[in-house]
Amino acid sequence: MKKILSILLALTMVLALAACGGSSAPAATQAAAPAATEAAAPAATEAAAPAEDSKIVVGFAQVGHESDWRTANTKNYQDVFSAENGYDLVFVDCDNDNAVQIEAVRTSIQQGVDYIILAPIQSAGWESVLQEAKDAGIPVIVADRQVDADPSMYDAFLGTDTSVEGKLAGDWLAEYLNGAEANILVIEGSVGSSAAIGRTNGFNEVAAEHPEWTILDSQSGDFTQTGGQEVMESFIKSYNGKFNVVVCQNDNEAYGAMDAMDAAGITYGVDGDVIIISYDATHDGLKYTLEGKINCNVECNPIQAAYVEQIIQQMEAGEEFATYTLVEDQAFVAPGIESAYATTMTQEILDGRAY
Ligand code: GYE
């Protein structure tokens, strides 16, 4: 049965490739064997596919729409992988559901797309479906978040280093507190996501060097504003008056946490009792940083699609491509704070932030 299935899959691939007018998807996996690409090209032309079929078909299994960061990231992919640019983007919003995302990748394989972009909700559990993509000869680019699978299971990774972001937040806090005591609450991102794991580990690495810091609690707010608000409300019930730092692993969680603190009459930011650290540095997150409500905002750049497109174009041309690309980030702090780790916010920086 398995054998028949894989023959069928292989056949689907061949047919899909023939109909693709020579989009030569295998070039990437066979970068070392240009002969195969050359041989495939004339056959594809003979198939006399209609012009629109010459588009490069890209399946994109996106995490969901949980945050402003994600909205900006999705829009960036839709702009870059547009029909005008020669792409047919098969976009799936997986709504933060890991099972849906695995199925989305599987469907892309069955459809015989030319490339798969995977922004994995969770880092674990990708081995079998990545193997299926490999067997079908469809290159996979893992974007934004990491997978635990061995790098040989996919073609390229492109994203930010979230443990560096976590460490940056910790280093900034140590500099800001300058030896003062910290009682810290952490609102984590989605459980099992490399973004939450990386930010937690990076921050904890610094916390471990500071005996004067106590992490009172750490709970997931699922990278959403509602999640951030709910976690903060329950933190306030348990720890009111006992905490002076809240770390929110993205801007939307910070908005929710601020709402919960406002409702409880807790002051925060540069003039308040509680220090807020956030991640992402989206437009509104930076607005709150400029206003002094968020003390430090660690950037995570969602504008990543052009890097992925470059990889795909290089694969198309049978050229070498980067298998591991890190998008660089920096941190921003509220006016009045001088930091060796971060840039002090200005109106000009905010005006320049498009997302
Ligand atoms: O920080 C968060 C989003 O994976 C780095 O996911 C990304 C994170 C980002 O929902 O806002």
XYZ file of C-alpha atoms and ligand atoms in Angstrom:
366
model
C 0.000 0.000 0.000
C 2.766 2.345 1.019
C 4.603 1.510 -2.178
C 1.558 2.185 -4.355
C 1.033 5.454 -2.536
C 4.574 6.579 -3.106
C 4.393 5.591 -6.798
C 1.185 7.585 -7.076
C 2.820 10.491 -5.316
C 5.831 10.309 -7.591
C 3.524 10.229 -10.622
C 1.608 13.231 -9.327
C 4.909 15.035 -8.967
C 5.998 14.225 -12.512
C 2.647 15.381 -13.894
C 2.707 18.513 -11.772
C 6.207 19.305 -12.938
C 5.327 18.759 -16.562
C 2.374 21.081 -16.216
C 4.501 23.671 -14.503
C 6.197 24.725 -17.716
C 9.678 24.023 -16.452
C 9.602 25.580 -13.036
C 12.244 22.899 -12.348
C 11.594 22.425 -8.659
C 14.075 19.559 -8.378
C 16.928 21.950 -9.084
C 17.244 22.661 -5.394
C 17.404 19.110 -4.181
C 19.611 18.218 -7.115
C 21.713 21.359 -7.038
C 24.754 19.180 -7.617
C 23.242 17.512 -10.674
C 22.445 20.199 -13.247
C 22.017 17.497 -15.909
C 18.752 16.444 -14.337
C 17.420 19.997 -14.469
C 18.447 20.419 -18.104
C 16.839 17.140 -19.050
C 13.577 18.064 -17.392
C 13.251 21.459 -19.025
C 12.450 20.540 -22.685
C 9.874 17.953 -21.655
C 8.116 20.595 -19.629
C 8.080 23.052 -22.540
C 6.622 20.396 -24.849
C 3.703 20.048 -22.470
C 2.599 23.439 -23.888
C 1.191 24.544 -20.593
C -0.902 27.704 -20.573
C 1.087 30.808 -19.651
C -0.323 31.112 -16.147
C 0.909 27.593 -15.354
C 4.464 28.806 -15.677
C 4.095 30.382 -12.269
C 6.122 28.938 -9.430
C 3.688 27.289 -7.061
C 4.582 27.863 -3.415
C 2.657 26.263 -0.561
C 2.933 28.310 2.629
C 1.823 26.741 5.920
C 1.615 29.848 8.102
C 1.244 29.701 11.923
C -2.015 31.687 12.090
C -3.030 35.276 12.794
C -2.279 35.469 16.516
C -0.340 38.737 16.566
C 0.450 42.008 14.791
C 3.843 40.489 14.006
C 2.164 37.592 12.219
C -0.154 39.895 10.254
C 2.873 41.867 9.034
C 4.723 38.651 8.194
C 1.781 37.256 6.182
C 1.311 40.497 4.264
C 4.999 40.566 3.435
C 4.785 37.024 1.960
C 1.651 37.898 -0.008
C 3.350 41.005 -1.438
C 6.551 39.203 -2.422
C 5.020 35.937 -3.659
C 2.430 37.697 -5.817
C 1.079 36.681 -9.226
C 2.815 39.748 -10.730
C 6.104 38.430 -9.412
C 5.449 35.064 -11.076
C 4.149 33.063 -8.109
C 1.061 31.148 -7.229
C 1.036 31.300 -3.420
C -1.086 28.604 -1.828
C -1.476 30.201 1.591
C -2.867 28.269 4.560
C -3.588 30.017 7.876
C -3.191 27.117 10.313
C -4.819 29.027 13.190
C -2.188 27.901 15.693
C -3.251 24.254 15.341
C -0.339 21.884 14.902
C -2.426 19.038 13.440
C -3.934 21.407 10.857
C -0.442 22.551 9.936
C 0.874 19.023 9.409
C -2.115 18.342 7.155
C -1.505 21.608 5.259
C 2.039 20.515 4.429
C 0.791 17.061 3.453
C -1.815 18.593 1.141
C 0.885 20.740 -0.488
C 2.887 17.575 -1.127
C -0.129 15.834 -2.657
C -0.818 18.880 -4.823
C 2.746 18.704 -6.067
C 3.622 22.329 -5.352
C 7.090 23.467 -6.422
C 8.205 24.640 -2.977
C 6.920 24.468 0.564
C 7.441 27.241 3.103
C 6.799 26.093 6.657
C 6.541 28.493 9.616
C 6.215 25.785 12.269
C 3.787 26.394 15.139
C 5.633 23.873 17.285
C 9.200 22.735 16.871
C 8.608 19.020 17.546
C 7.013 16.330 15.405
C 8.035 17.267 11.869
C 10.180 14.251 10.924
C 7.594 12.154 9.036
C 6.044 14.903 6.982
C 9.467 16.339 6.115
C 10.455 12.858 4.960
C 7.314 12.744 2.803
C 8.277 16.057 1.187
C 11.811 14.764 0.610
C 10.456 11.558 -0.981
C 8.274 13.670 -3.274
C 11.290 15.831 -4.207
C 9.678 19.059 -2.987
C 12.108 21.494 -1.361
C 11.076 22.762 2.064
C 12.139 26.109 3.496
C 11.574 26.420 7.229
C 10.870 30.056 8.036
C 10.549 32.216 11.161
C 10.523 29.445 13.800
C 12.787 26.416 14.041
C 11.994 22.700 13.871
C 13.748 20.081 16.020
C 14.292 17.805 13.000
C 17.823 17.388 11.674
C 18.726 20.119 9.134
C 19.267 17.403 6.512
C 15.466 16.905 6.581
C 14.797 20.291 4.949
C 16.546 22.551 2.468
C 16.951 25.883 4.240
C 16.111 27.813 7.397
C 15.478 31.524 7.538
C 14.418 33.434 10.646
C 15.514 35.192 13.818
C 17.519 33.773 16.722
C 15.011 33.992 19.557
C 17.462 32.812 22.220
C 19.674 35.783 21.324
C 16.557 37.963 21.736
C 15.898 36.426 25.179
C 19.477 36.998 26.256
C 19.356 40.583 25.013
C 16.271 41.216 27.172
C 18.061 39.719 30.177
C 21.261 41.690 29.618
C 19.282 44.906 29.325
C 17.386 44.180 32.553
C 20.630 43.488 34.438
C 22.075 46.767 33.187
C 18.878 48.697 34.090
C 18.502 47.206 37.577
C 22.191 47.533 38.332
C 22.139 44.992 41.152
C 18.636 45.773 42.478
C 16.266 42.949 43.321
C 13.870 41.647 40.650
C 10.696 39.646 41.163
C 9.779 38.575 37.691
C 6.617 37.289 36.018
C 6.916 35.860 32.513
C 4.082 35.654 29.988
C 5.435 33.115 27.541
C 4.521 32.626 23.886
C 2.828 29.512 22.494
C 3.843 26.292 24.229
C 6.273 24.223 22.169
C 7.112 27.034 19.718
C 10.792 27.694 19.165
C 10.096 31.416 19.634
C 8.841 30.850 23.194
C 11.495 28.250 23.982
C 14.329 30.434 22.673
C 13.208 33.611 24.462
C 12.693 31.693 27.707
C 16.064 29.944 27.557
C 17.973 33.065 26.527
C 16.456 35.121 29.352
C 16.916 32.328 31.910
C 20.583 32.109 30.998
C 21.048 35.667 32.244
C 18.685 35.165 35.209
C 20.853 32.252 36.370
C 23.733 34.691 36.847
C 21.646 36.942 39.107
C 20.891 35.519 42.550
C 19.008 38.756 43.299
C 16.416 37.837 40.643
C 13.476 35.519 41.315
C 11.214 34.252 38.553
C 7.936 34.023 40.461
C 5.944 32.396 37.658
C 5.977 31.725 33.918
C 2.785 30.934 31.962
C 1.820 30.875 28.288
C -0.321 33.681 26.867
C -0.212 32.011 23.432
C 1.239 35.141 21.774
C -2.207 36.797 21.869
C -3.541 39.937 23.517
C -6.386 38.003 25.188
C -3.917 35.394 26.416
C -1.629 38.093 27.819
C -4.525 39.750 29.620
C -5.845 36.496 31.108
C -2.423 35.373 32.346
C -1.753 38.819 33.842
C -5.139 38.837 35.596
C -4.353 35.506 37.223
C -0.792 36.659 38.086
C -2.260 39.741 39.791
C -4.532 37.512 41.898
C -1.556 35.450 43.072
C 1.282 37.979 43.234
C -0.208 41.447 43.688
C 2.370 43.712 45.344
C 5.102 41.085 45.020
C 6.409 41.665 41.482
C 8.318 44.477 39.817
C 9.102 43.025 36.351
C 6.783 41.563 33.712
C 8.332 39.954 30.655
C 5.853 39.553 27.774
C 7.148 37.384 24.948
C 5.413 39.520 22.303
C 3.813 42.935 21.929
C 0.228 41.675 21.838
C 0.690 39.926 25.177
C 2.105 43.198 26.540
C -1.036 45.090 25.435
C -3.175 42.531 27.301
C -0.937 42.692 30.377
C -1.117 46.501 30.404
C -4.931 46.346 30.250
C -4.972 43.938 33.211
C -2.615 46.161 35.230
C -4.623 49.286 34.348
C -7.774 47.575 35.632
C -6.008 46.618 38.866
C -4.514 50.094 39.362
C -0.935 48.860 38.980
C 1.461 51.380 37.431
C 4.119 50.331 34.942
C 6.741 51.668 32.557
C 9.455 54.245 33.247
C 7.307 56.176 35.749
C 5.559 53.153 37.261
C 6.170 50.387 39.785
C 6.534 47.574 37.235
C 9.144 47.268 34.495
C 7.722 45.878 31.239
C 9.848 44.030 28.717
C 8.276 43.094 25.398
C 9.382 41.453 22.159
C 8.660 42.106 18.457
C 8.957 45.934 18.339
C 6.026 46.273 15.966
C 4.709 49.790 15.325
C 2.311 49.877 18.291
C 4.810 48.165 20.571
C 7.319 50.890 19.740
C 4.644 53.554 20.250
C 4.180 52.314 23.831
C 7.958 52.226 24.227
C 8.219 55.839 23.025
C 5.470 56.750 25.518
C 7.482 55.104 28.307
C 4.869 52.412 29.026
C 7.084 49.569 27.800
C 10.622 49.957 29.188
C 12.412 47.741 26.702
C 11.194 46.197 23.447
C 13.360 43.565 21.759
C 12.904 43.547 18.024
C 11.974 40.546 15.932
C 11.808 41.465 12.262
C 8.767 39.964 10.446
C 9.910 41.186 7.008
C 11.466 37.922 5.840
C 9.844 36.982 2.536
C 12.473 38.552 0.276
C 15.131 36.274 1.791
C 12.962 33.247 1.117
C 12.309 34.409 -2.433
C 16.028 34.774 -3.005
C 16.584 31.191 -1.863
C 13.824 29.960 -4.184
C 15.229 31.908 -7.132
C 18.674 30.461 -6.485
C 17.190 26.971 -6.298
C 15.368 27.638 -9.583
C 18.633 28.633 -11.222
C 20.423 25.610 -9.752
C 22.730 27.982 -7.896
C 24.078 27.677 -4.388
C 21.788 29.058 -1.714
C 22.087 29.861 1.981
C 20.869 26.953 4.075
C 20.792 28.996 7.307
C 19.947 32.698 7.322
C 19.494 34.799 10.437
C 17.523 38.028 10.243
C 19.159 40.514 12.612
C 17.361 42.220 15.475
C 18.035 45.038 17.910
C 16.385 46.364 21.067
C 14.683 49.694 21.821
C 14.240 51.426 25.171
C 11.988 54.218 26.403
C 13.195 57.840 26.323
C 15.273 58.616 29.385
C 16.955 55.199 29.372
C 20.527 54.980 28.118
C 21.677 51.469 27.292
C 24.688 49.712 25.850
C 22.291 47.021 24.572
C 19.503 49.096 23.064
C 18.611 52.193 21.072
C 16.632 54.918 22.837
C 13.276 55.425 21.110
C 12.534 58.558 19.111
C 9.550 59.733 17.089
C 11.685 59.322 13.986
C 12.249 55.616 14.666
C 8.505 55.157 15.212
C 7.659 56.998 11.998
C 9.999 54.695 10.107
C 8.331 51.528 11.401
C 5.903 50.400 8.736
C 4.494 47.309 10.490
O 7.254 37.059 18.165
C 5.008 36.539 17.771
C 4.385 35.656 16.783
O 7.452 33.307 15.684
C 8.944 35.042 16.131
O 5.303 34.586 16.639
C 7.539 34.669 15.874
C 6.574 35.053 16.981
C 6.400 36.541 17.231
O 3.117 35.349 17.012
O 4.426 37.804 17.843
